[in-house]
Amino acid sequence: MRIILLGPPGSGKGTQAALLRDQHSVVHISTGMLLREAVKNQTELGQQAQQFMDAGELVPDSLMLGLIEQRLGQADVTNGFILDGYPRNLSQAEALDTVLNRIGQPLDGAIAVTVDETEVVERLLNRAKQEGRSDDTEDVIRNRMRVYAEQTAPVAGYYDARGQLRQVDGMGSIETVQQRLVETLGTL
Ligand code: AP5
Ligand code: MG
């Protein structure tokens, strides 16, 4: 399995990717998690990325390319992967194709998880109370949604144009969405 999960903040990409990872013994690559780790450890990347993340803006492509190349170059990727949070714009989608071709691991496709905005704001404000993610404040959540609509939503068209896009309704319980994803995976 070599797939991308697309979807706005709070659509459940991370939650669903973790479940799929456990079922299929593939790696879950979340660029958001990798960046949060870098910020926590105050690496050079973390220091450069933090201001963008705190504002809900995309971290510059030049920084992201190094990160994703490094992660996809690791040995565990050969069993398959679920990408969560990458690619976030068309230029990242093109860069990803180049890297995947180089390592001989072409994509099966991308699944776009769709949700209602009011529901996801509620989910993220709820997560803020549990996990304390610094970008889960209402203002920053709204900006992440705006950035998603403007820069990330067009990525779905990139995969649709080559017949590699599927859509899954992300509303409902975690189990219901997982079931839909499993069914949809069979069509890729
Ligand atoms: P990232 O970490 O990718 O954040 P995001 O896209 O905003 O998505 P979230 O993690 O908030 O949502 P999710 O879809 O994973 O939902 P989750 O499963 O957690 O990116 C963070 C930042 O890093 C970006 O803003 C940017 O600055 C930077 N960045 C990352 N990648 C980048 C890139 N490629 N280029 C440039 N910059 C990049 O679920 C949310 C909550 O809802 C959880 O509490 C969960 O328990 C709950 N939940 C999940 N499913 C359900 C359900 N079905 N019903 C009820 N609750 C549910
Ligand atoms: Mg996530």
Coordinates of C-alpha atoms and ligand atoms in Angstrom, one line a residue:
M1 CA 0.0 0.0 0.0
R2 CA 1.4 3.4 -1.1
I3 CA -1.2 6.1 -0.6
I4 CA -1.8 9.7 0.3
L5 CA -4.5 10.8 2.7
L6 CA -5.8 14.3 1.7
G7 CA -8.2 16.4 3.7
P8 CA -8.6 19.6 5.7
P9 CA -7.4 20.0 9.2
G10 CA -9.4 17.8 11.6
S11 CA -10.7 15.6 8.8
G12 CA -9.2 12.6 10.6
K13 CA -6.1 11.9 8.4
G14 CA -3.9 11.2 11.4
T15 CA -6.5 9.1 13.2
Q16 CA -7.3 7.0 10.1
A17 CA -3.7 6.6 9.0
A18 CA -2.7 5.2 12.4
L19 CA -5.4 2.6 12.1
L20 CA -4.4 1.6 8.5
R21 CA -0.8 1.5 9.5
D22 CA -1.5 -1.1 12.2
Q23 CA -3.7 -3.2 9.9
H24 CA -1.3 -3.2 6.9
S25 CA 2.1 -3.0 8.6
V26 CA 3.1 0.0 6.5
V27 CA 4.6 3.3 7.8
H28 CA 2.6 6.3 8.6
I29 CA 4.4 9.4 7.6
S30 CA 2.9 12.6 9.0
T31 CA 4.9 15.7 8.0
G32 CA 3.0 17.6 10.8
M33 CA 4.3 15.1 13.4
L34 CA 7.8 15.2 12.0
L35 CA 7.8 19.0 12.1
R36 CA 6.4 19.1 15.7
E37 CA 9.2 16.7 16.7
A38 CA 11.7 19.0 15.1
V39 CA 10.2 22.0 16.9
K40 CA 10.3 20.2 20.2
N41 CA 13.9 19.2 19.8
Q42 CA 14.7 22.8 18.5
T43 CA 16.6 21.4 15.5
E44 CA 17.5 23.9 12.8
L45 CA 14.5 22.8 10.8
G46 CA 12.3 23.1 13.9
Q47 CA 13.5 26.7 14.5
Q48 CA 12.8 27.7 10.9
A49 CA 9.4 26.0 10.8
Q50 CA 7.9 27.1 14.0
Q51 CA 6.7 30.6 13.1
F52 CA 4.9 29.2 10.0
M53 CA 3.2 26.4 12.0
D54 CA 2.2 28.8 14.8
A55 CA 0.5 31.0 12.2
G56 CA -1.2 28.1 10.4
E57 CA 0.8 28.8 7.2
L58 CA 2.7 26.2 5.1
V59 CA 6.3 25.7 6.0
P60 CA 8.3 26.7 2.8
D61 CA 8.7 24.0 0.2
S62 CA 12.5 24.1 0.3
L63 CA 12.4 22.9 3.9
M64 CA 9.7 20.3 3.3
L65 CA 11.5 18.7 0.3
G66 CA 14.6 17.8 2.4
L67 CA 12.4 16.4 5.2
I68 CA 10.3 14.2 2.9
E69 CA 13.3 13.0 0.9
Q70 CA 15.0 12.0 4.1
R71 CA 12.0 10.1 5.4
L72 CA 11.2 8.3 2.2
G73 CA 14.9 7.3 1.9
Q74 CA 14.6 5.2 5.1
A75 CA 14.5 1.4 4.8
D76 CA 11.0 0.8 6.4
V77 CA 9.3 2.6 3.5
T78 CA 9.8 -0.3 1.2
N79 CA 6.9 -2.2 2.8
G80 CA 4.5 0.6 1.9
F81 CA 3.5 4.0 3.4
I82 CA 0.6 6.3 4.2
L83 CA 1.4 9.9 3.6
D84 CA -0.5 12.3 5.9
G85 CA -0.1 16.0 5.4
Y86 CA 2.2 15.8 2.3
P87 CA 1.8 17.0 -0.5
R88 CA 0.2 20.3 0.5
N89 CA 0.5 22.1 -2.8
L90 CA 1.1 21.3 -6.5
S91 CA 4.8 21.9 -6.3
Q92 CA 5.1 19.4 -3.4
A93 CA 3.0 16.9 -5.5
E94 CA 5.4 17.2 -8.4
A95 CA 8.4 16.9 -6.1
L96 CA 6.9 13.8 -4.5
D97 CA 6.5 12.1 -7.9
T98 CA 10.2 12.7 -8.6
V99 CA 11.3 11.2 -5.3
L100 CA 9.0 8.2 -5.6
N101 CA 10.2 7.5 -9.1
R102 CA 13.7 7.7 -8.0
I103 CA 13.2 5.1 -5.2
G104 CA 10.9 2.9 -7.4
Q105 CA 7.9 3.2 -5.1
P106 CA 5.1 4.7 -7.2
L107 CA 1.8 5.7 -5.6
D108 CA -1.4 3.6 -5.7
G109 CA -3.3 6.8 -5.3
A110 CA -4.8 9.5 -3.1
I111 CA -7.9 9.5 -0.9
A112 CA -9.6 12.8 -0.1
V113 CA -11.5 12.8 3.2
T114 CA -14.3 15.3 3.1
V115 CA -15.9 16.9 6.2
D116 CA -18.1 19.8 7.3
E117 CA -16.2 22.9 8.5
T118 CA -18.3 23.3 11.7
E119 CA -17.6 19.7 12.7
V120 CA -13.9 20.0 12.3
V121 CA -13.6 23.2 14.2
E122 CA -15.3 21.5 17.0
R123 CA -13.1 18.4 16.8
L124 CA -9.9 20.6 16.8
L125 CA -11.0 22.7 19.7
N126 CA -11.7 19.5 21.6
R127 CA -8.3 18.2 20.7
A128 CA -6.8 21.4 22.0
K129 CA -8.1 20.6 25.4
Q130 CA -6.6 17.1 25.3
E131 CA -3.3 17.5 23.5
G132 CA -2.6 21.3 23.7
R133 CA -1.3 21.6 20.1
S134 CA -0.3 25.2 19.8
D135 CA -2.0 25.7 16.4
D136 CA -5.4 24.4 17.7
T137 CA -6.8 27.9 18.6
E138 CA -9.8 29.1 16.7
D139 CA -8.0 31.8 14.7
V140 CA -5.2 29.5 13.6
I141 CA -7.6 26.7 12.8
R142 CA -9.6 29.1 10.5
N143 CA -6.3 30.1 8.9
R144 CA -5.3 26.5 8.4
M145 CA -8.7 25.9 6.7
R146 CA -8.1 28.9 4.4
V147 CA -4.7 27.8 3.5
Y148 CA -6.1 24.3 2.8
A149 CA -8.8 25.6 0.5
E150 CA -6.4 27.9 -1.4
Q151 CA -3.2 25.7 -1.7
T152 CA -4.0 22.1 -0.8
A153 CA -7.4 21.4 -2.3
P154 CA -6.1 21.8 -5.8
V155 CA -3.8 18.8 -5.1
A156 CA -6.8 16.5 -5.4
G157 CA -7.2 17.5 -9.1
Y158 CA -3.6 16.6 -9.7
Y159 CA -4.3 12.9 -8.8
D160 CA -7.8 13.0 -10.3
A161 CA -6.4 13.9 -13.7
R162 CA -4.6 10.6 -13.8
G163 CA -7.4 8.5 -12.3
Q164 CA -5.8 8.1 -8.9
L165 CA -8.2 10.0 -6.7
R166 CA -11.0 8.6 -4.5
Q167 CA -13.2 10.5 -2.1
V168 CA -14.4 9.3 1.3
D169 CA -17.0 10.9 3.5
G170 CA -15.2 11.7 6.8
M171 CA -18.3 12.4 8.8
G172 CA -19.6 9.8 11.3
S173 CA -17.7 7.7 13.8
I174 CA -14.0 6.9 13.5
E175 CA -15.0 3.2 12.9
T176 CA -17.5 4.2 10.1
V177 CA -15.0 6.3 8.3
Q178 CA -12.4 3.5 8.7
Q179 CA -14.8 1.1 7.1
R180 CA -15.4 3.4 4.2
L181 CA -11.7 3.9 3.7
V182 CA -11.0 0.1 3.6
E183 CA -13.7 -0.3 1.0
T184 CA -12.3 2.5 -1.1
L185 CA -8.8 1.2 -0.9
G186 CA -10.0 -1.8 -2.7
T187 CA -10.8 0.4 -5.7
L188 CA -7.4 1.9 -6.1
Ligands
AP5_1 P1 -0.7 18.8 10.2 O1 -0.2 18.2 11.4 O2 -0.7 18.0 9.0 O3 -2.1 19.4 10.6 P2 -3.5 19.5 9.7 O4 -3.5 19.3 8.3 O5 -4.0 20.9 10.2 O6 -4.3 18.4 10.2 P3 -4.7 17.9 11.7 O7 -3.5 17.1 12.2 O8 -5.1 19.0 12.5 O9 -6.0 17.0 11.4 P4 -6.1 15.5 11.0 O10 -6.8 15.4 9.6 O11 -4.8 14.7 11.1 O12 -7.1 15.0 12.0 P5 -7.0 14.1 13.3 O13 -6.9 12.7 12.9 O14 -5.8 14.6 14.2 O15 0.1 20.2 9.9 C1 0.4 21.1 10.9 C2 1.2 22.3 10.4 O16 2.5 21.8 9.9 C3 0.6 23.0 9.1 O17 -0.3 24.0 9.4 C4 1.9 23.5 8.5 O18 2.4 24.7 9.1 C5 2.9 22.4 8.8 N1 3.0 21.4 7.7 C6 2.7 20.1 7.8 N2 2.9 19.4 6.6 C7 3.3 20.4 5.7 C8 3.7 20.4 4.4 N3 3.6 19.3 3.6 N4 4.0 21.6 3.8 C9 4.1 22.7 4.5 N5 3.8 22.8 5.8 C10 3.4 21.6 6.4 O19 -8.3 14.4 14.1 C11 -8.6 15.6 14.7 C12 -9.3 15.4 16.0 O20 -10.6 14.9 15.7 C13 -8.6 14.4 16.9 O21 -8.8 14.8 18.3 C14 -9.4 13.1 16.7 O22 -9.4 12.3 17.8 C15 -10.8 13.6 16.3 N6 -11.4 12.7 15.3 C16 -10.9 12.1 14.2 N7 -11.8 11.5 13.5 C17 -13.0 11.7 14.2 C18 -14.4 11.3 13.9 N8 -14.7 10.5 12.8 N9 -15.3 11.7 14.7 C19 -15.0 12.5 15.8 N10 -13.8 12.9 16.1 C20 -12.8 12.5 15.3
MG2 MG -2.9 15.2 11.8

